[in-house]
Short mmCIF file of N, CA and C in Angstrom, two decimals:
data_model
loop_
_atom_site.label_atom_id
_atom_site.label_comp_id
_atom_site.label_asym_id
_atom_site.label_seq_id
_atom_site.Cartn_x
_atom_site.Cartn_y
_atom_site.Cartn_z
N UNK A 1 104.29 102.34 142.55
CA UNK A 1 104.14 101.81 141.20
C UNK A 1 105.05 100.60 141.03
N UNK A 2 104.21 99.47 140.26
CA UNK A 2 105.16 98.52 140.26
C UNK A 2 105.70 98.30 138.56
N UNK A 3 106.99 98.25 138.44
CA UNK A 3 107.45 97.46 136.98
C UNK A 3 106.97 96.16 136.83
N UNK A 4 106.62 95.38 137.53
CA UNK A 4 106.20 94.32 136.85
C UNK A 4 104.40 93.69 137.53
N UNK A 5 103.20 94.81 136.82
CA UNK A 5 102.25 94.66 137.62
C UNK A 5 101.85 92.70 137.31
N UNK A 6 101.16 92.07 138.92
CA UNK A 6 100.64 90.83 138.25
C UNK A 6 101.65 89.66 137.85
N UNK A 7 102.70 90.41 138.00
CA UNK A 7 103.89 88.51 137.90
C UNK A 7 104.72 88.91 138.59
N UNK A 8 106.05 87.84 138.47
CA UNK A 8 106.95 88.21 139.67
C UNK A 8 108.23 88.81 138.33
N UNK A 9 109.54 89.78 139.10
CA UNK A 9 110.38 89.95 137.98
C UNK A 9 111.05 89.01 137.79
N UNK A 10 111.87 89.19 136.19
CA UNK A 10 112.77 88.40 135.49
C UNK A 10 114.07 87.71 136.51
N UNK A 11 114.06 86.42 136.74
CA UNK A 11 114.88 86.34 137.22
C UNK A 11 116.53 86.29 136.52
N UNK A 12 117.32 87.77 136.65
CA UNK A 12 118.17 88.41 135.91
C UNK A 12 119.12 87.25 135.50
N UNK A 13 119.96 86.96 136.86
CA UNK A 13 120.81 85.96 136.99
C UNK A 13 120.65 84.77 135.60
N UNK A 14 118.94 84.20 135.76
CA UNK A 14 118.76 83.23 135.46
C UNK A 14 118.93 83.08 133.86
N UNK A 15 118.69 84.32 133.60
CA UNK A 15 118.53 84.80 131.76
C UNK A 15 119.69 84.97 131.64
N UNK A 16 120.91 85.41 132.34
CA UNK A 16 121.91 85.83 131.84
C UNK A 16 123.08 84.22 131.80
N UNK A 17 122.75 83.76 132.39
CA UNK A 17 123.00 82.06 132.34
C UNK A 17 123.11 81.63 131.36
N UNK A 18 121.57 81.19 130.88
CA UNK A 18 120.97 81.03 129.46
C UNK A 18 121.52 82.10 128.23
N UNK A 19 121.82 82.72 128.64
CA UNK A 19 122.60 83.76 127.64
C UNK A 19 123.77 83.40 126.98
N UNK A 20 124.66 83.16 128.24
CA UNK A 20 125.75 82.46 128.50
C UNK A 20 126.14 81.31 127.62
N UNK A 21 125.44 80.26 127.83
CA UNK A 21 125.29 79.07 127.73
C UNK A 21 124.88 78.46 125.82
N UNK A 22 124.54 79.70 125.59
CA UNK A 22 123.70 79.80 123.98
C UNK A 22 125.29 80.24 123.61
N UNK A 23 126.17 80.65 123.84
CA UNK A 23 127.47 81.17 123.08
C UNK A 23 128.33 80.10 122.33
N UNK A 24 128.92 80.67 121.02
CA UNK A 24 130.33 80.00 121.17
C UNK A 24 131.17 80.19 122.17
N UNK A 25 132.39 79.01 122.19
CA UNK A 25 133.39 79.14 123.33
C UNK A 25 134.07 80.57 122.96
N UNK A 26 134.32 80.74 121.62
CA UNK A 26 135.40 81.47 121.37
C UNK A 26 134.81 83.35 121.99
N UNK A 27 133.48 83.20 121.86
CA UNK A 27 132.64 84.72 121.69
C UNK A 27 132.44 84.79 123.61
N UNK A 28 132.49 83.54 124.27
CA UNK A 28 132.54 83.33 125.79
C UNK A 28 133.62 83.37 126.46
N UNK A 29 134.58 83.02 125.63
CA UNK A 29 135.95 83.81 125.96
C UNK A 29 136.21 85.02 125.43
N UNK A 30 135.87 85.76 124.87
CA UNK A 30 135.66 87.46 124.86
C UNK A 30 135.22 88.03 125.97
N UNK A 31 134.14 87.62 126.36
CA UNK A 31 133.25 88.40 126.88
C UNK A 31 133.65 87.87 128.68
N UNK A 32 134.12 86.51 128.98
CA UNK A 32 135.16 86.72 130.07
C UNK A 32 136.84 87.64 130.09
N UNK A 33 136.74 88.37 129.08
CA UNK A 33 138.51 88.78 129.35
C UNK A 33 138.19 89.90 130.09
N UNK A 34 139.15 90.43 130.88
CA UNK A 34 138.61 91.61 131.71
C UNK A 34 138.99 93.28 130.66
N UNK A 35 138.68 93.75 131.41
CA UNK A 35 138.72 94.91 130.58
C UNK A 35 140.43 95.11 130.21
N UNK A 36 140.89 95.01 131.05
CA UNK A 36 142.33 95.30 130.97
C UNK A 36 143.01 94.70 129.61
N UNK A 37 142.42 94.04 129.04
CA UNK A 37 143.01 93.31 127.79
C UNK A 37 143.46 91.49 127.94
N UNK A 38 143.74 91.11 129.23
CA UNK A 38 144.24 89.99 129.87
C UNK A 38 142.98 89.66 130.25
N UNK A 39 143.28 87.96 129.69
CA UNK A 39 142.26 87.29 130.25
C UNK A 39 142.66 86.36 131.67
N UNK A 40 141.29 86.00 132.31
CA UNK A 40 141.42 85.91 133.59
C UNK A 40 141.42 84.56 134.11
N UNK A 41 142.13 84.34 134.98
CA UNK A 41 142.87 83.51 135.40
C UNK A 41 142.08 82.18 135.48
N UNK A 42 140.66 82.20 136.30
CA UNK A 42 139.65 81.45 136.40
C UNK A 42 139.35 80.75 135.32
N UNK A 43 139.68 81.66 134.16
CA UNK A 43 138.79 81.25 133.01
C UNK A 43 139.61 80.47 131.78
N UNK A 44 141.21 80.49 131.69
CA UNK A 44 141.69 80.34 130.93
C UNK A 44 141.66 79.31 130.98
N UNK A 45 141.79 78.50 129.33
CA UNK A 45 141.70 77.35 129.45
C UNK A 45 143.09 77.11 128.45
N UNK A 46 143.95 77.88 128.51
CA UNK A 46 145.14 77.23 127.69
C UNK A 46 146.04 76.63 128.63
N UNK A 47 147.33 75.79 128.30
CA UNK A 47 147.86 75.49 129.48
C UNK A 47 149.02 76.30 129.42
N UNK A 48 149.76 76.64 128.68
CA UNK A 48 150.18 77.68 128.74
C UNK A 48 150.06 79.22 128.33
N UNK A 49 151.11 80.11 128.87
CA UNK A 49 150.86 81.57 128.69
C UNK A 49 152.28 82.25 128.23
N UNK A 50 151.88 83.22 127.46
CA UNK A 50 152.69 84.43 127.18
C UNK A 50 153.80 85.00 128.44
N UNK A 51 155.13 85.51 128.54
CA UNK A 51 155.19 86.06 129.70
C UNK A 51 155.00 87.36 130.09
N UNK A 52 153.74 88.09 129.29
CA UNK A 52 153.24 88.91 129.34
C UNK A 52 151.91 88.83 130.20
N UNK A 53 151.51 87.70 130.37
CA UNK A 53 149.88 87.58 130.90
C UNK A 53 150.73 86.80 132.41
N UNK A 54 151.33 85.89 132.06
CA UNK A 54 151.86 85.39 133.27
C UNK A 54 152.34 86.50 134.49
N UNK A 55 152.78 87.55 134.13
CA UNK A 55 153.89 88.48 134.73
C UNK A 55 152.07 89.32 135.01
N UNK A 56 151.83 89.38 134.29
CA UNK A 56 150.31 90.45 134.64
C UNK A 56 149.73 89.86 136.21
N UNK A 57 149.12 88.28 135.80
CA UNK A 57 148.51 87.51 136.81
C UNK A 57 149.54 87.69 138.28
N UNK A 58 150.68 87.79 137.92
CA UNK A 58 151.66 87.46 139.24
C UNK A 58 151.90 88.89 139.99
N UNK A 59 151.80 90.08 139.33
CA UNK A 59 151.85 91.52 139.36
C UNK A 59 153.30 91.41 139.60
N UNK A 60 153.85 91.01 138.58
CA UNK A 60 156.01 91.10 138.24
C UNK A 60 155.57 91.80 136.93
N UNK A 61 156.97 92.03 137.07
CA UNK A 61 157.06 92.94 135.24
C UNK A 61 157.53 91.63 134.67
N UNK A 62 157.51 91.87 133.50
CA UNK A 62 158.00 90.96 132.20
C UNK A 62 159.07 90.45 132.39
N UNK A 63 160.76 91.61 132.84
CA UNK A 63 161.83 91.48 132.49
C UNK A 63 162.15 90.49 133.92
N UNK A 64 161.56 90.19 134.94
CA UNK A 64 161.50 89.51 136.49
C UNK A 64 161.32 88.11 136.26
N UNK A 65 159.85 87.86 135.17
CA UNK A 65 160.00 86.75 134.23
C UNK A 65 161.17 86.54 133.62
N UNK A 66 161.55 86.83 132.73
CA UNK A 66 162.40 86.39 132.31
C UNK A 66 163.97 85.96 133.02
N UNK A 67 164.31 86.67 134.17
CA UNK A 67 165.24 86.55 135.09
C UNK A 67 164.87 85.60 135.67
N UNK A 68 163.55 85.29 135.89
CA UNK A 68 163.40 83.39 136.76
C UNK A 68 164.31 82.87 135.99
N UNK A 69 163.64 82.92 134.20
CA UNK A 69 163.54 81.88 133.54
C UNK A 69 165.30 81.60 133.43
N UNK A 70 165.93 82.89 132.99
CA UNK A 70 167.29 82.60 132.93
C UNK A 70 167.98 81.85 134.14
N UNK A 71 167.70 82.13 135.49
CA UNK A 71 169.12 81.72 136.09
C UNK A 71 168.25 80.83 137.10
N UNK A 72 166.59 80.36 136.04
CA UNK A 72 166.09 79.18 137.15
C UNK A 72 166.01 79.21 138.90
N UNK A 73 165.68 80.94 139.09
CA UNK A 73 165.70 81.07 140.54
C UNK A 73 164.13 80.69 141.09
N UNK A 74 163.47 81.06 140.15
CA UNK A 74 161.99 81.90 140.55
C UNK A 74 160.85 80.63 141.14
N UNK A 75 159.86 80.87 141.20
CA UNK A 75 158.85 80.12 142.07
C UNK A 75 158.33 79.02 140.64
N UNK A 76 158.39 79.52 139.43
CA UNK A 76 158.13 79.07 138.41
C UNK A 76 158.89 78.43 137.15
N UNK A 77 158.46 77.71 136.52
CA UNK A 77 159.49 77.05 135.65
C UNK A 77 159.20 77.34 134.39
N UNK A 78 159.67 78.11 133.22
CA UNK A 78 158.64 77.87 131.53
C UNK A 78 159.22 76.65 131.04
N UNK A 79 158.62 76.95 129.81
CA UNK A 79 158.91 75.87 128.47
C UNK A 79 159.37 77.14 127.58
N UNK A 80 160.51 76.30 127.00
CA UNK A 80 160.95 77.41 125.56
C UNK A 80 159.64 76.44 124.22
N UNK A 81 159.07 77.72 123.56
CA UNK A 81 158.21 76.75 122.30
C UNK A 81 158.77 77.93 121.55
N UNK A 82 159.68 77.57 120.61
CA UNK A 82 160.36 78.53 119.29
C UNK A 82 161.29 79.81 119.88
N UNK A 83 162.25 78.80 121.24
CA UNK A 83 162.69 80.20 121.38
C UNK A 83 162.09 80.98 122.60
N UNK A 84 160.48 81.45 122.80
CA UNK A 84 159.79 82.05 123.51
C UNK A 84 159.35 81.44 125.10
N UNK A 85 159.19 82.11 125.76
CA UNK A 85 158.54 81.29 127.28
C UNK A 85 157.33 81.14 127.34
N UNK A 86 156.71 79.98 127.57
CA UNK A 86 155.71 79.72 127.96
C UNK A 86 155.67 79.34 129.43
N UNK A 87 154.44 79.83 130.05
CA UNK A 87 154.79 79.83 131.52
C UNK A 87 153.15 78.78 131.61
N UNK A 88 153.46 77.84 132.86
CA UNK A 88 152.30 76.88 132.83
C UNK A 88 151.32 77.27 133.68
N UNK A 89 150.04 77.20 133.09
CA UNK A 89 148.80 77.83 134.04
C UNK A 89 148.56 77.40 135.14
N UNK A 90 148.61 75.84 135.10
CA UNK A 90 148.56 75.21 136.15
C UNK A 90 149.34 75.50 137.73
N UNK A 91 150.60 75.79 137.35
CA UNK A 91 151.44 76.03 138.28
C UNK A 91 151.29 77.69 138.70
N UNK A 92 150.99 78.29 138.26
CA UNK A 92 150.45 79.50 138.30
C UNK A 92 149.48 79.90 139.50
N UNK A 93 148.10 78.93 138.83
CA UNK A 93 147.30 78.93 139.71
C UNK A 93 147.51 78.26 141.41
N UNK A 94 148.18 77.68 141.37
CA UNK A 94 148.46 76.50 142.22
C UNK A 94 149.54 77.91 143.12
N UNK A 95 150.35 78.94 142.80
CA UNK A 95 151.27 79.68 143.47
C UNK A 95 150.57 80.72 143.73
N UNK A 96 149.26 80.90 142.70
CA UNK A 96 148.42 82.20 143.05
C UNK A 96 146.87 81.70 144.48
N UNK A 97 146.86 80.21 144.28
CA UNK A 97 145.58 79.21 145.62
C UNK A 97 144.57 79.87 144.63
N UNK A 98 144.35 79.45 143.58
CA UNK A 98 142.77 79.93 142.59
C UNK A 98 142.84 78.33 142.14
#
């Protein structure tokens, strides 16, 4: 028995593209974050990050971040914005080869 008697099937990929593509950015960045709550590395388009998502992407804890940041050992450099670390995507990716 065939599901699709007389034509050929949906090409899945191709609809889900077009699916894609019909979105806001903001509802297309939902639906790329991974389940885990963190969005993914490929996809981010901020230039900087939390050192919560940074430390996620790198698989360090938080407090390892922050010990770069203090005594300027680590592979990475932040920005203070109010106080807080921002860690740069760019350089990220570039230490992670994505």
């Amino acid at each position: 028995m065939q599901a699709f008697p007389n034509q050929q099937p949906p090409d899945i990929q191709a609809l889900f593209s077009q699916f894609l593509a019909q979105l806001p950015p903001a509802q297309l960045e939902q639906l790329t974050r991974k389940s885990d709550g963190f969005p993914d590395i490929r996809t981010e388009s901020r230039t900087h990050v939390k050192t919560a998502v940074a430390a996620h992407w790198l698989g360090r804890q938080e407090q390892t971040m922050r010990g770069w940041a203090s005594s300027e050992s680590g592979p990475l450099r932040p920005i203070r914005v109010s106080g807080k670390l921002a860690w740069p995507v760019a350089d990220i990716r570039r230490l992670l080869g994505v």
